[in-house]
Each structure stands twice: as structure tokens, then as C-alpha cells.
Coordinates of C-alpha atoms in Angstrom, one line a residue:
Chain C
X1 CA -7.7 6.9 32.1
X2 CA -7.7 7.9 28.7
X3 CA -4.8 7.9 26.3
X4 CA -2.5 11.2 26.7
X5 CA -2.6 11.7 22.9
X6 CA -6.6 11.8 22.7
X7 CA -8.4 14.6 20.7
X8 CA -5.0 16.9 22.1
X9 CA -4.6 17.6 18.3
X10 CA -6.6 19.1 15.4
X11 CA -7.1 19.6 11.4
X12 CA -7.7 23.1 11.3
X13 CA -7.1 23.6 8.1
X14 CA -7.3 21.6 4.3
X15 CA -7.1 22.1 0.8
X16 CA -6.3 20.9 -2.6
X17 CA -5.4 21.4 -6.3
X18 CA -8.1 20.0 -9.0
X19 CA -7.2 16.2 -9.8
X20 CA -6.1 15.8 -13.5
X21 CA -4.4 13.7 -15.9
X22 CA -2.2 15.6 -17.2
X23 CA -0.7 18.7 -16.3
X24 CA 1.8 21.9 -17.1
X25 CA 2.6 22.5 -13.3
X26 CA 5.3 20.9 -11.2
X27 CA 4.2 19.1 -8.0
X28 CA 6.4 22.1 -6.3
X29 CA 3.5 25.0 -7.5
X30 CA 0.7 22.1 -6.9
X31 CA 1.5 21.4 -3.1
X32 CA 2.5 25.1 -2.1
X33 CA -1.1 26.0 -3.8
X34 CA -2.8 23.5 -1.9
X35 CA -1.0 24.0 1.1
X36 CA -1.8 28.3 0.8
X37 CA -5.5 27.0 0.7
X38 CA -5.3 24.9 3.3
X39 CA -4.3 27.8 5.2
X40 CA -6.7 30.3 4.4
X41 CA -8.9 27.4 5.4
X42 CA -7.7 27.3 8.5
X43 CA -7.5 31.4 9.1
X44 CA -3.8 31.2 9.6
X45 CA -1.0 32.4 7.8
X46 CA 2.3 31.0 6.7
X47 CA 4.5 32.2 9.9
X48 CA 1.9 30.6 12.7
X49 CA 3.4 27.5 10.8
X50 CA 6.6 26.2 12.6
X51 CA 6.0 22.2 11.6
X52 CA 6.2 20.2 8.5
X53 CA 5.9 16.7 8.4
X54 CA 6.1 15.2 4.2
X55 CA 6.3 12.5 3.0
X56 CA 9.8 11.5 0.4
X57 CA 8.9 11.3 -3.3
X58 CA 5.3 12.3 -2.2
X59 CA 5.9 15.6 -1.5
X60 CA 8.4 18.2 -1.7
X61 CA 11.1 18.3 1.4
X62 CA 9.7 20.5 4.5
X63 CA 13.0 22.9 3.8
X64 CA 11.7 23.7 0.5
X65 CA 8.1 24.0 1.1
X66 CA 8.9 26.5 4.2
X67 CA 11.7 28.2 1.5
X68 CA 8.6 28.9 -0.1
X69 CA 6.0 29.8 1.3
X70 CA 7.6 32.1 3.9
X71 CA 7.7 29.5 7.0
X72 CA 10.5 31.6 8.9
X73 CA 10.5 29.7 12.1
X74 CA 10.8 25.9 11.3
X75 CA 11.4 24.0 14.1
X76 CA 10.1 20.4 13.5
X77 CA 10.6 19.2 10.3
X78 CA 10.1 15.7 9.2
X79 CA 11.0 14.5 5.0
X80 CA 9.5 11.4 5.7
X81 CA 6.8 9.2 7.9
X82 CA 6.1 5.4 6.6
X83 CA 5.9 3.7 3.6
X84 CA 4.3 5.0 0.4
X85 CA 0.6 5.0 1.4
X86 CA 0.8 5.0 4.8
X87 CA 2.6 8.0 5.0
X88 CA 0.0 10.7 5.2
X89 CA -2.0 9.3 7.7
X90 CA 0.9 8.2 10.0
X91 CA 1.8 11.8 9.2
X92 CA -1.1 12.9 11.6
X93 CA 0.4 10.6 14.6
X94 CA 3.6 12.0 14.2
X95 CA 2.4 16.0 13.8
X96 CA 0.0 15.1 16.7
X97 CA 3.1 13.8 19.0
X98 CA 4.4 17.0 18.4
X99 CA 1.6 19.2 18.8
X100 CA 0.7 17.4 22.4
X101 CA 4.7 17.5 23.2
X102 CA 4.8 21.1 22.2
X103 CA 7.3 20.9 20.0
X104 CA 5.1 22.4 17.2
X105 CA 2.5 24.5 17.3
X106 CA 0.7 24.5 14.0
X107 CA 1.8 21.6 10.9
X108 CA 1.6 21.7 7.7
X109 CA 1.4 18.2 5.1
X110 CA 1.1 17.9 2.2
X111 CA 1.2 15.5 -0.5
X112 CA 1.5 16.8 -4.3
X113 CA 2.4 13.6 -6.6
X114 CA 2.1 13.5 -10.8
X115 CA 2.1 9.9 -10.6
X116 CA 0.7 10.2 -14.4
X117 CA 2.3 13.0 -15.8
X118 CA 5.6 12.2 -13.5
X119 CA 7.0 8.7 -13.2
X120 CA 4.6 6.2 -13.3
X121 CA 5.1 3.2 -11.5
X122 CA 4.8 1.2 -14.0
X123 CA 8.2 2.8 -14.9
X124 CA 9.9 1.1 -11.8
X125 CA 12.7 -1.3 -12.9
X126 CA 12.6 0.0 -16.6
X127 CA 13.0 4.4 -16.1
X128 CA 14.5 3.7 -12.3
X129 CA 17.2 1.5 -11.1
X130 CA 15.6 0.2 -7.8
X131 CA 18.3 -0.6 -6.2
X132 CA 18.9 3.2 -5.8
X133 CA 15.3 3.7 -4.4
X134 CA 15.8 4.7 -0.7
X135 CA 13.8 2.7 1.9
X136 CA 13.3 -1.3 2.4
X137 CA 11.8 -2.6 -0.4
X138 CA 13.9 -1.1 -3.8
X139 CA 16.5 -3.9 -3.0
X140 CA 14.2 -6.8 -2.2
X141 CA 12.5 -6.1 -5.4
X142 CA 16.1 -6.0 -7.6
X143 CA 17.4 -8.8 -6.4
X144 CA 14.5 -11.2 -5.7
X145 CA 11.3 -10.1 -7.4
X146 CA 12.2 -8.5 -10.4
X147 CA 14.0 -11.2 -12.1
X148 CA 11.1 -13.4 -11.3
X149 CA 8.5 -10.7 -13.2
X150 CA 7.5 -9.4 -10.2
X151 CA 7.8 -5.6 -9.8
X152 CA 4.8 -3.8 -9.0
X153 CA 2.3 -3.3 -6.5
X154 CA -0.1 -5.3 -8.4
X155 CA 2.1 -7.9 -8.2
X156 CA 3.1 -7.9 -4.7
X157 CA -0.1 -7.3 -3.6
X158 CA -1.9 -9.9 -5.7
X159 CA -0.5 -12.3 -3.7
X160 CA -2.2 -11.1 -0.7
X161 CA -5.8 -11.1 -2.3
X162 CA -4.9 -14.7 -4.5
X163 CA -4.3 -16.3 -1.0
X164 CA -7.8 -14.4 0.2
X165 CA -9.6 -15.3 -2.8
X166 CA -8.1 -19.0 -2.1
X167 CA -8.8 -19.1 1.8
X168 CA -12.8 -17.6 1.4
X169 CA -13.6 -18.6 -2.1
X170 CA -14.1 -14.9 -3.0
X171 CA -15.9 -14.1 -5.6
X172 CA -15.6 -11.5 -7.9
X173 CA -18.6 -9.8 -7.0
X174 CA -16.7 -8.8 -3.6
X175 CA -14.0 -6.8 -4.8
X176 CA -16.3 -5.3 -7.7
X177 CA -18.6 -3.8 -4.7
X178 CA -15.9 -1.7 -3.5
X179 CA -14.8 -0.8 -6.9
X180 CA -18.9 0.4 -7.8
X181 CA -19.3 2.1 -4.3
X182 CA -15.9 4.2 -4.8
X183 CA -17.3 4.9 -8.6
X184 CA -21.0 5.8 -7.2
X185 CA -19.9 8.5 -4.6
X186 CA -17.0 10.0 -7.3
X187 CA -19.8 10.9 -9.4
X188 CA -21.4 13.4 -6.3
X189 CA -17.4 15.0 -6.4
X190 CA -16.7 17.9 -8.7
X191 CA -13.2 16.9 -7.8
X192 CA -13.3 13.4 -8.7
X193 CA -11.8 12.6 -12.2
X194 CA -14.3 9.7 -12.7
X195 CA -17.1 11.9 -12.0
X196 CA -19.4 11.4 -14.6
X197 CA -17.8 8.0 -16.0
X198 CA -20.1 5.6 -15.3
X199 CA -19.2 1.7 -14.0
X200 CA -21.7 -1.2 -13.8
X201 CA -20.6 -4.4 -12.8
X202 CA -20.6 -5.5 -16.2
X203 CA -18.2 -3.5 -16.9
X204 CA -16.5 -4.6 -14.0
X205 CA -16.4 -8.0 -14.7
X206 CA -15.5 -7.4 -18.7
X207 CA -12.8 -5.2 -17.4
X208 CA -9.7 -7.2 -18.7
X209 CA -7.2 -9.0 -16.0
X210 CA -3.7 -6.7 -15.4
X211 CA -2.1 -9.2 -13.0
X212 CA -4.6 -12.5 -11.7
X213 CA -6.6 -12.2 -9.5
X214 CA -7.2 -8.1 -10.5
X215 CA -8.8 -6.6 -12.8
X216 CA -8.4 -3.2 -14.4
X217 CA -11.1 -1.8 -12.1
X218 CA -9.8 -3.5 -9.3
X219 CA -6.7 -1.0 -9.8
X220 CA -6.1 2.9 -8.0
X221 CA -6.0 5.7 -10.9
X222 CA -3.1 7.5 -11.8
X223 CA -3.5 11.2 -11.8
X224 CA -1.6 14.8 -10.9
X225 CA -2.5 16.7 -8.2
X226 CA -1.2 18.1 -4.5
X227 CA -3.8 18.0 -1.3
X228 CA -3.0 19.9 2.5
X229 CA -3.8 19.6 6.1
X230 CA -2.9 22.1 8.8
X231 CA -2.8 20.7 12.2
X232 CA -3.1 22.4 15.5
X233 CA -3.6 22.1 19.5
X234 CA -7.2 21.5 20.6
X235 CA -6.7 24.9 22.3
X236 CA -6.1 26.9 19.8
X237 CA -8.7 25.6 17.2
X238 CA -11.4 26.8 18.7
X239 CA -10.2 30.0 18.0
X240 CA -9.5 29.3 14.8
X241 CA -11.7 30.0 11.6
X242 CA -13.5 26.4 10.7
X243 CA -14.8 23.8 13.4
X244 CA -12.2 21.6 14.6
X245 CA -11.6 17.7 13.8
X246 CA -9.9 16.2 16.6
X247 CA -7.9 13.0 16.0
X248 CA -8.9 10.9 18.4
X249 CA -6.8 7.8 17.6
X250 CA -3.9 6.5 15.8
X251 CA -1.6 4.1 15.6
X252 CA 0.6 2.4 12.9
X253 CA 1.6 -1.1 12.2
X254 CA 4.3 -2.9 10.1
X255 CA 3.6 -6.5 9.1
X256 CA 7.1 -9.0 10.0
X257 CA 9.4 -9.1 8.4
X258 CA 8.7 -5.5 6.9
X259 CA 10.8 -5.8 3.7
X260 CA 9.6 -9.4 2.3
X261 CA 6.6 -11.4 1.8
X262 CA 8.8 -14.2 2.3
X263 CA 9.0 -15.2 6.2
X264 CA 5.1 -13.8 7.2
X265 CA 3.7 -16.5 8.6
X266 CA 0.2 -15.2 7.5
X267 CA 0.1 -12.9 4.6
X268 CA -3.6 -11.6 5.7
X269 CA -2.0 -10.2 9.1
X270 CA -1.3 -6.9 7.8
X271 CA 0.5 -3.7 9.7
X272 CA -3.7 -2.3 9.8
X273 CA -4.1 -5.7 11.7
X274 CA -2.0 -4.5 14.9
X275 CA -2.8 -1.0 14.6
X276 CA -6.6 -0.9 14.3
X277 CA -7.1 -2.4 17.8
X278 CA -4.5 0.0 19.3
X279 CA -6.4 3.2 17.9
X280 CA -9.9 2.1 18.6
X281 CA -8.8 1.9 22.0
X282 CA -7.1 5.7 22.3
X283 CA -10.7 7.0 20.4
X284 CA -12.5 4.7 23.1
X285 CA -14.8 3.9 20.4
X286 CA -15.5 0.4 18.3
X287 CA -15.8 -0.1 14.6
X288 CA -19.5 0.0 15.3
X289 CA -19.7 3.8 16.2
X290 CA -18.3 4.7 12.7
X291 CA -20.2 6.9 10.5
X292 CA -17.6 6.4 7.5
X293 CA -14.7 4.8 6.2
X294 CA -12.0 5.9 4.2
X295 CA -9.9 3.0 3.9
X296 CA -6.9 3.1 1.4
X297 CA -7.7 1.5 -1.7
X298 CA -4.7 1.2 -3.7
X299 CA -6.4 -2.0 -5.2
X300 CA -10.2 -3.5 -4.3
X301 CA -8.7 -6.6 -3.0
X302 CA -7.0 -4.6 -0.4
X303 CA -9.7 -2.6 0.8
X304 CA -11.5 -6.0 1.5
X305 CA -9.0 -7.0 3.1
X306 CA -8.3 -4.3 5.5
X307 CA -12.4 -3.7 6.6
X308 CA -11.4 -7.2 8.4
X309 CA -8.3 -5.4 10.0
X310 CA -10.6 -2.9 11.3
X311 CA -12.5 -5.3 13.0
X312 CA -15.8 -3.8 10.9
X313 CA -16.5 -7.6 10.3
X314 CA -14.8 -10.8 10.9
X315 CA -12.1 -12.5 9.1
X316 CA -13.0 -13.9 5.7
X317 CA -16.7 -11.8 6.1
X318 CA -16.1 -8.4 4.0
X319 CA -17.4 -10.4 0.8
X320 CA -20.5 -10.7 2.3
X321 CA -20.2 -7.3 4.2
X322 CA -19.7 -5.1 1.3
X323 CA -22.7 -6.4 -0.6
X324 CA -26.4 -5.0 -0.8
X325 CA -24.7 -1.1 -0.8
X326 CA -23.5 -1.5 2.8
X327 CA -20.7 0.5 1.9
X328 CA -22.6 2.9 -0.1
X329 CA -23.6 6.6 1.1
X330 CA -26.7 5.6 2.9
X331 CA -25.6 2.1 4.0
X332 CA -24.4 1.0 6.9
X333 CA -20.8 2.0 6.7
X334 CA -20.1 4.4 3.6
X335 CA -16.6 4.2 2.6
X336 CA -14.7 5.8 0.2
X337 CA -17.3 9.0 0.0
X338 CA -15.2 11.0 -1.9
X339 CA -14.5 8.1 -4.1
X340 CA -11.2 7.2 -3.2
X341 CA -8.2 6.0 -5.0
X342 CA -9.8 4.3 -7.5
X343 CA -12.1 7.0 -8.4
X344 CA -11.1 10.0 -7.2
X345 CA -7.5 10.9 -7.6
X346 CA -4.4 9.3 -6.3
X347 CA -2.7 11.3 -3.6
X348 CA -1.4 8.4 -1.7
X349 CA -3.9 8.4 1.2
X350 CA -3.5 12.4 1.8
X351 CA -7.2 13.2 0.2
X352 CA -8.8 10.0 2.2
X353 CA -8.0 12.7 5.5
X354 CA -9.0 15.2 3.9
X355 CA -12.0 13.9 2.6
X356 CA -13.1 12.9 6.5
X357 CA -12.2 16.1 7.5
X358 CA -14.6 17.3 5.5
X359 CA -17.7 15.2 5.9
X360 CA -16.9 15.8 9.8
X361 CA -17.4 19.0 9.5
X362 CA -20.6 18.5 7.1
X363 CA -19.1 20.7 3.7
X364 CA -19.7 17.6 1.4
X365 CA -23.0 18.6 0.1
X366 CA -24.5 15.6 -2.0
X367 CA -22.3 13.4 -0.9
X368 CA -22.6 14.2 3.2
X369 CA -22.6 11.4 5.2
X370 CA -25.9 12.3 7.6
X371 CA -24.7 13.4 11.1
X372 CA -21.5 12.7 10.9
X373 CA -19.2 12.4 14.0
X374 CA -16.9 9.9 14.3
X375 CA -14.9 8.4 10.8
X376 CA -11.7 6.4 10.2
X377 CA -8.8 6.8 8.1
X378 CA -6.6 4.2 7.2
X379 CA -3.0 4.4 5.3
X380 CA -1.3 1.2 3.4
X381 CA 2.1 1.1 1.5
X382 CA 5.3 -0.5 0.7
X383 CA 4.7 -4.4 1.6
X384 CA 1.6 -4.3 3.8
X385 CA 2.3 -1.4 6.5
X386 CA -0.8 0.1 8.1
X387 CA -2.0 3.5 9.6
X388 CA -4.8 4.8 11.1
X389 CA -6.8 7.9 12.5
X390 CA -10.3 8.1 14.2
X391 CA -11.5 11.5 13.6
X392 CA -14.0 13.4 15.9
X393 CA -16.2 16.3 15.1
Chain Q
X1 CA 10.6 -20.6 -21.3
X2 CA 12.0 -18.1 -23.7
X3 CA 13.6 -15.1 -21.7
X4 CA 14.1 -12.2 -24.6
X5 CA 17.1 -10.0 -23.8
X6 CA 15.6 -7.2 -21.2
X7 CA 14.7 -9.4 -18.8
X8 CA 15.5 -8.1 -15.5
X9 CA 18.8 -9.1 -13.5
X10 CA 19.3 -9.8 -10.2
X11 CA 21.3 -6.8 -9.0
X12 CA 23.2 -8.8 -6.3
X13 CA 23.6 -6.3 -3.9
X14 CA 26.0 -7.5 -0.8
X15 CA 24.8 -11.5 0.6
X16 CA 22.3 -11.5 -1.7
X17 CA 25.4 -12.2 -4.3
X18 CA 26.7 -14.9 -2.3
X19 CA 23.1 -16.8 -3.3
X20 CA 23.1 -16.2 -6.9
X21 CA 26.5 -17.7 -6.7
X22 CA 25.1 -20.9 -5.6
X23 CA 23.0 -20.9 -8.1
X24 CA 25.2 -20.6 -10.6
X25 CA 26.4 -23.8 -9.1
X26 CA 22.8 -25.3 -9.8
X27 CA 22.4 -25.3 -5.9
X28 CA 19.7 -23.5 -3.9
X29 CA 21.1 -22.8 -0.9
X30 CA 19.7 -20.0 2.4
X31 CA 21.1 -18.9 5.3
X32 CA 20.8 -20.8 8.4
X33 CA 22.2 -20.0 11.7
X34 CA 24.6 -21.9 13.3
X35 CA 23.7 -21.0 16.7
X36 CA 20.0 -21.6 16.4
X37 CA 19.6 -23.3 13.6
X38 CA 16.7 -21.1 12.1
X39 CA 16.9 -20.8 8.4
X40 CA 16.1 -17.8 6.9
X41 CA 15.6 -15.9 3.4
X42 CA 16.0 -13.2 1.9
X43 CA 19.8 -13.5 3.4
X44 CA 20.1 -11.3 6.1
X45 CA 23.6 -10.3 8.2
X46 CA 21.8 -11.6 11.4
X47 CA 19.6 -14.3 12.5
X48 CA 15.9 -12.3 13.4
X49 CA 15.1 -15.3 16.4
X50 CA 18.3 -15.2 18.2
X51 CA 20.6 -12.1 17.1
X52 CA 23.3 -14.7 15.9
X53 CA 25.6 -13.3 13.4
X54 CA 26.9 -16.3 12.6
X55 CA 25.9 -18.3 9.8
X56 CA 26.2 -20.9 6.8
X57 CA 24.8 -21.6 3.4
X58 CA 22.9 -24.9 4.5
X59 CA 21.9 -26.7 1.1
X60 CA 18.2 -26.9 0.5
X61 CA 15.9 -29.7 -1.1
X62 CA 14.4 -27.5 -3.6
X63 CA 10.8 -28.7 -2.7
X64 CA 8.3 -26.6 -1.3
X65 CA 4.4 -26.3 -1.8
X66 CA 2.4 -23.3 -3.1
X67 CA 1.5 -20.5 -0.8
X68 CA -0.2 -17.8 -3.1
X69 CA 0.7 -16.7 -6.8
X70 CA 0.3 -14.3 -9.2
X71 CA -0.5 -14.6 -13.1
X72 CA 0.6 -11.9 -14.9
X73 CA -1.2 -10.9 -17.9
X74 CA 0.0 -7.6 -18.6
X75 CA 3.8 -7.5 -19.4
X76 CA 5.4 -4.3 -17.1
X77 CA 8.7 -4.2 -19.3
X78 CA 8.6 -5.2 -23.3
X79 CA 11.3 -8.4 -22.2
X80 CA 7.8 -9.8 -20.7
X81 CA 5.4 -9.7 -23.6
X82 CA 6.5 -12.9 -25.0
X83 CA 6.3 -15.2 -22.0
X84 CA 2.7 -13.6 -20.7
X85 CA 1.0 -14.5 -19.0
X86 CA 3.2 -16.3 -16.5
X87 CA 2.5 -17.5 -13.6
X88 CA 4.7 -16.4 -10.2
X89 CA 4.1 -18.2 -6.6
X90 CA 5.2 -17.5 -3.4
X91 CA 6.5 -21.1 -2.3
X92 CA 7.2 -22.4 1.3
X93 CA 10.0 -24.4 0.7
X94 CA 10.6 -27.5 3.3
X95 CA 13.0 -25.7 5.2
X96 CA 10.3 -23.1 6.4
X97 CA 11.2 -20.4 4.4
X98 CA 9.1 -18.8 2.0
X99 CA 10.8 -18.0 -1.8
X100 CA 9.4 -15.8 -4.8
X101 CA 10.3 -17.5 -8.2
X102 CA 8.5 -17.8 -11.4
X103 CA 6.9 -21.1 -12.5
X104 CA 7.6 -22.7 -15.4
X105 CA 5.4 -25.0 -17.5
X106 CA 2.3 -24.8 -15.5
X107 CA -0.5 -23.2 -16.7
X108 CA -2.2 -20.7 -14.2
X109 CA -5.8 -23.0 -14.0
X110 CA -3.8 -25.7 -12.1
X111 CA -2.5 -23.9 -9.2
X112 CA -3.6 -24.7 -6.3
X113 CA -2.3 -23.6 -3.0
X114 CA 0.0 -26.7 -1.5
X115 CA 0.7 -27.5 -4.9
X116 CA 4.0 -29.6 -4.7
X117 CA 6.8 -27.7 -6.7
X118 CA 10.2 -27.9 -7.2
X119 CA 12.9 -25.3 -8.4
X120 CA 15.1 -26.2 -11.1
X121 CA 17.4 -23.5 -12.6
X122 CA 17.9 -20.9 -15.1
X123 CA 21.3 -19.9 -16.9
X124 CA 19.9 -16.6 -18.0
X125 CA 24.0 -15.2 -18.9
X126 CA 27.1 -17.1 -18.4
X127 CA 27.6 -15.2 -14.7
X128 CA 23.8 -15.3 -13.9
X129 CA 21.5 -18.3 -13.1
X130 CA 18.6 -17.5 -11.3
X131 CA 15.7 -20.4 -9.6
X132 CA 12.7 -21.1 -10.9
X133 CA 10.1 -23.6 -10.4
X134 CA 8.4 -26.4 -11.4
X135 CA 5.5 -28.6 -10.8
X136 CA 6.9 -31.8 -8.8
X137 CA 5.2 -35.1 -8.9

């Protein structure tokens, strides 16, 4: 019997700001500008909306953006999903539940985030006293990390790809496939800031070492910008104005214990590891009937390291996966077609949904993945959790 | 290791100050439950494998073995620049629990995971001494 959540919700609608560095707008104007687009996108207007589901410090608070944009009739609002990164796409589990439940019947999320021109994280620990940064990980960081000179993702997550460099022998070449693949496809995106910035992997491995084992292209960009998805019932998008993109699965998945690195048995059994299997299941599909893959590359390393999670190869294989332009547009499994984090912009996993909703629906011109039906999402953040969607034309 | 003024604190925030004040007493000490007998860290009010509240501040060896690291080359804050790059590893101490400090004295080509370390200690103020480590053997 299939799973009572499958294809039951929508994208209906998406949009987006241009991706800069740099920028006189707050993220306030950016995500209600992207959000009105997503809308018109969609055909509907701001009073069919009666859900918001955002994400905290990635977007404003649902009150505000339906203060805004006219949004009399809230009724399910939601300030914040899962951590960081793997908030937008467990963001379309949560707006599905309600669609399904009926609790909502059309929601809105978006992410608008200046992570250049706003604080940086970089920033963390000097500009912001963690141990006032809501959620699980401000404190673990204060008390244990920080004093050690660990305080930002590239630290905590180096220590995930040193220990999968160390178990596989990974070579650099690995990591800098992702990185050139992401780089390749950015260049066929008017929105991508990289477009037009080439990267060779000489470049790659000249690029000089931020925190062993990454490199500076190993690392997401920085950049200001807002991106918006409208979700609706199955029903009602086929009345609406652009074909529908059902989700068929999702799940998420939280890595134990949650707020530490310390205590995980196996650092390479991340939150993606438990959820992956749960959502191919719900799509009733396998990693072998994906078309695409846009997996959440906050850093190279990471990406590897979640294709395994997916079950698109086995453990310790994604080295030898991702070479020979496997992952390119063309290859066997395209990922990042828009050109991801590390090429595109950063809007914490928000335009990687986007970005499949549009290559479902065949708008991506150069960069169109060739008959398209069936892509994958995935969301990462905070210490390792995971989230994932299977989207169905 | 030189540690310029800047250098991040611990913030000790609720039991996490009960373990910086063993190390101020130059002893590492974690949590371990005295129903169980599990041993845990970070310090936690409760015991995550039996729901025991109860609990004491069991001394450990200070040995443990290399599970991953980190080398940082570029310094987040400026009260970094002079001691990158440094080198930090997660450790698996003998007690089974796993413990983030920076190692000192060990230059980042020698690592090697199940590298034997041990953690000596650092009076950064007269209130605060955090752990570190050091190669053993």
C-alpha cells in the first residue's frame, strides 16, 4: 500500500531574487520579492496563502512575512524546521503533513539570507556570543570547541571528511570533481554568481588549504539573496497555472547524539544515512531511477559523503563514482545542475528545491537535464542532520 | 604553545562548569552513571542508555587514541594567527568517550588515526584551565 504522504503535495509555485555579493536590500524586501514571484508563478495570490513554514535566521518569521505581503488568514505557521541546511527541505515534509492533513491549503517558504553582506559565519564566536544562539549546538561550541580553535563548519565538518579521507585513502581528485561539476553547470546559470569564472583542477588543487583536509574550493560561497516555493494539494494544482511537482518522498534524520561529535559511534553515519532509505521507500523508487541530484554541498567533502547516504553507490565508492563527469549534465547522475552551493549562491539548501523544481518541469534551458522525471533533494546542517525530497514530474 | 590574549573561553554554562573545575584541579574528569555505569561527555543531566539521573565525576586516565582531526591553517579570530596552523583531533579516550581538544607539539604530517595521545593541561587565566593533548609514547 503506498505511503499516505505520497505525491498528496505539490510545488506550485517558485521564485528568486538575483544572487550577489553585496547588496543595499534587507533580506525582509529580498524574500517578500521572491516570495510575490513565486506566486505569480504559481497563478495564486497572496490570500489563497494560509501556511508559512521558515526557517530561524534563514528567513524572516511567518508573522512578518504574512504582515507583509497581505496573508490575512494564517493558520499554520511554522519559525522554524531543522538545523541550518536542512531546514528548507525538511520544510517540504512539514508543509506536505499539512497540506495532506488539511490543515493548510496553500504554503509559502522562503529563505532570504545575506550571509556576505549580513553576518558572516566566520563572525561566529568573535561578532556573536554563541552561547546566546538558540538551538543545540551554540553551547557545545562555547564551551567545548571554541576554546580548542574549533568554531566553524569547516571545522566541525573536517572532521567528518579527515576520517573519510583516512578510512578510503581519498584522494584529492574526489572532492575536486564535485567542486568542477558544480563550477561547469554554474556557468549555463544566468543566476549563478560563478558563472563565467572559470575552475580547472589546477586551480583546484593550487587553491590554498582553509582548514586540512579542505581547500578553498572545497568551500560553499557566501552571497545575498532570498529564493520561494509555494506548495499546494495535488488537487488543486492541476488547476493551477505551471505543471505540478509532486513530492513523492521525504524523510529527515538526526545523527546520535545530535549536539556533539563526541559519542557517534561512526562519524560517516550521518542524519541523510537514516533518512534516504525511508524516502526512497515512500517515492517507491531506487537511487537508480534518478535523473538528478541536488545534494547539499556546503563543503565537497560532504557531498561525497552523502551520495553514499543515498545509496547512489556504496560506502567508501563516491571517489570513484564521481569521476569521468558522472556527475556532470550528461553523465550518469548530474548533480548540482544549477551549480549549487559552491557555485551558485548560498540559500541554505532552499534554491537546490528550487532548482529541481525547475528541471522537472523542463524551464532550465542549457542546462536541462534530458527527460527529466524523477530528482532528489537533500538538506544537511548543524552537526550532520539530513533531509530529503524525491520530486516527481 | 603561545595563547595571545583573545583566545576563546570556555563559557561554562551549567555542568559543563563543574568540568572546567576539575580541570583547574589538573584532573580530567566525565560523567558516569552510577546506576549503569556508562560514562558519558559532553556532561549531560541524565544518562542517554538508562535515563539515570544520578551520577559522579569518575576520574579519567587521560589516554585516548586519535579518531579524526583537523589542521587549521586559516586563523577564524586574530588570537589564532600566531599558533596556525594547529592541529585539533577528536580523541576516543579509554573510557569510551570521545573528547575535542587541541594538540600540542605535534606537527599535522604525523597524525595518524589511533595515534596514542594524552591530555595534559592548560592554565589559560588563574580561574580557567582548559585540556589539551599530547602525543603519548
Amino acid at each position: 500500500m503506498a505511503h499516505f504522504l505520497k505525491d498528496k503535495a505539490c510545488v506550485a509555485g517558485v521564485g528568486e531574487t538575483r544572487y550577489t555579493r553585496g547588496t543595499d536590500t534587507t533580506t525582509l524586501q529580498d524574500a517578500l520579492l521572491a516570495s510575490s514571484k513565486a506566486l505569480a508563478d504559481a497563478g495564486l495570490k497572496p490570500h489563497d496563502i494560509d501556511g508559512i513554514v521558515s526557517n530561524a535566521g534563514l528567513a524572516p518569521a511567518p508573522e512578518t512575512l504574512a504582515a507583509n505581503l497581505g496573508i490575512e488568514n494564517l493558520r499554520f505557521a511554522v519559525g522554524n524546521t531543522v538545523g541550518g541546511g536542512a531546514g528548507a527541505c525538511a520544510g517540504l515534509q512539514i508543509a506536505a503533513l499539512a497540506i495532506a492533513s488539511g490543515l493548510a491549503r496553500n504554503v509559502l517558504m522562503p529563505v532570504g539570507w545575506h550571509s556576505y553582506s549580513g553576518l558572516r559565519v566566520r563572525k561566529l564566536g568573535s561578532e556573536v556570543d554563541l552561547t546566546t544562539v538558540p538551538g543545540p549546538i551554540g553551547a557545545t561550541i562555547a564551551d567545548f570547541y571554541m576554546p580548542q580553535g574549533a568554531m566553524v563548519p569547516a571545522h566541525f565538518y573536517g572532521w567528518m571528511a579527515t576520517r573519510y579521507v583516512q578510512e578510503y585513502g581519498v584522494q584529492p581528485q574526489a572532492p575536486a570533481a564535485v567542486a568542477l561539476a558544480a563550477r561547469k553547470h554554474a556557468h549555463l546559470n544566468p543566476l549563478a554568481y560563478m558563472r563565467g569564472r572559470p575552475l580547472t583542477m589546477e586551480d583546484y588543487l593550487n587553491s590554498r588549504i582553509i582548514s586540512y583536509p579542505f581547500r578553498l574550493n572545497d568551500c560553499c560561497l557566501e552571497t545575498d539573496g532570498a529564493c520561494a516555493i509555494v506548495m499546494t494539494s495535488a488537487e488543486q494544482a492541476r488547476d493551477l497555472r505551471k505543471p505540478p511537482v509532486f513530492i513523492s518522498g521525504c524523510a529527515e534524520g538526526h545523527p546520535y547524539p545530535d549536539d556533539d561529535f563526541g559519542g557517534r559511534a561512526d562519524l560517516l553515519h550521518i542524519g541523510l544515512t537514516d533518512a534516504a532509505p525511508k524516502a526512497f521507500a515512500m517515492a517507491e523508487v531506487t537511487p537508480a531511477d534518478l535523473d538528478f541530484a541536488e545534494v547539499y554541498d556546503c563543503f565537497t567533502y560532504v557531498v561525497l559523503i552523502e551520495l553514499e547516504a543515498l545509496g547512489v553507490c556504496k560506502r567508501g565508492e563516491a571517489p570513484d563514482f564521481v569521476r569521468d563527469g558522472r556527475i556532470e549534465l550528461g553523465g550518469e547522475l548530474p548533480i548540482l545542475t544549477h551549480g549549487g552551493l559552491l557555485s551558485e549562491a548560498h540559500l541554505a539548501g532552499a534554491a537546490h528545491i528550487v532548482e529541481a523544481v525547475r528541471q522537472l518541469r523542463r524551464e532550465c534551458g542549457e542546462r536541462q537535464v534530458r527527460d527529466a522525471e524523477v530528482g532528489v533533494v537533500t538538506g544537511w546542517g548543524d552537526f550532520g542532520d539530513g533531509s530529503i525530497a524525491i520530486l516527481r514530474r | 604553545m603561545k595563547k595571545t590574549s583573545g583566545w576563546p573561553l570556555p563559557a561554562r554554562m551549567g555542568l559543563a562548569a563543574e568540568f572546567y573545575q576539575f580541570c583547574k584541579l589538573h584532573e580530567l574528569r566525565f560523567q558516569r552513571c552510577t546506576d549503569c555505569g556508562t560514562w558519558r561527555h559532553l556532561p549531560r543531566p541524565i544518562c542517554g542508555s538508562c535515563g539515570s539521573f544520578n551520577y559522579q565525576w569518575a576520574r579519567s586516565s587521560g589516554k585516548g587514541k586519535v579518531y579524526s582531526w583537523i589542521t587549521v591553517a586559516q586563523p577564524m579570530l586574530p588570537a589564532f594567527s600566531a599558533a596556525a596552523p594547529y592541529t585539533v583531533p577528536l580523541v576516543d579516550m579509554d573510557e569510551g568517550v570521545r573528547m575535542v581538544a587541541l594538540i600540542e607539539d605535534t606537527p599535522p604530517e604525523s597524525m595518524r588515526i589511533g595515534m596514542p595521545v594524552e591530555v595534559v593541561f592548560d592554565d589559560m587565566t588563574p580561574e580557567i584551565t582548559v585540556p589539551r593533548f599530547r602525543r603519548a609514547g
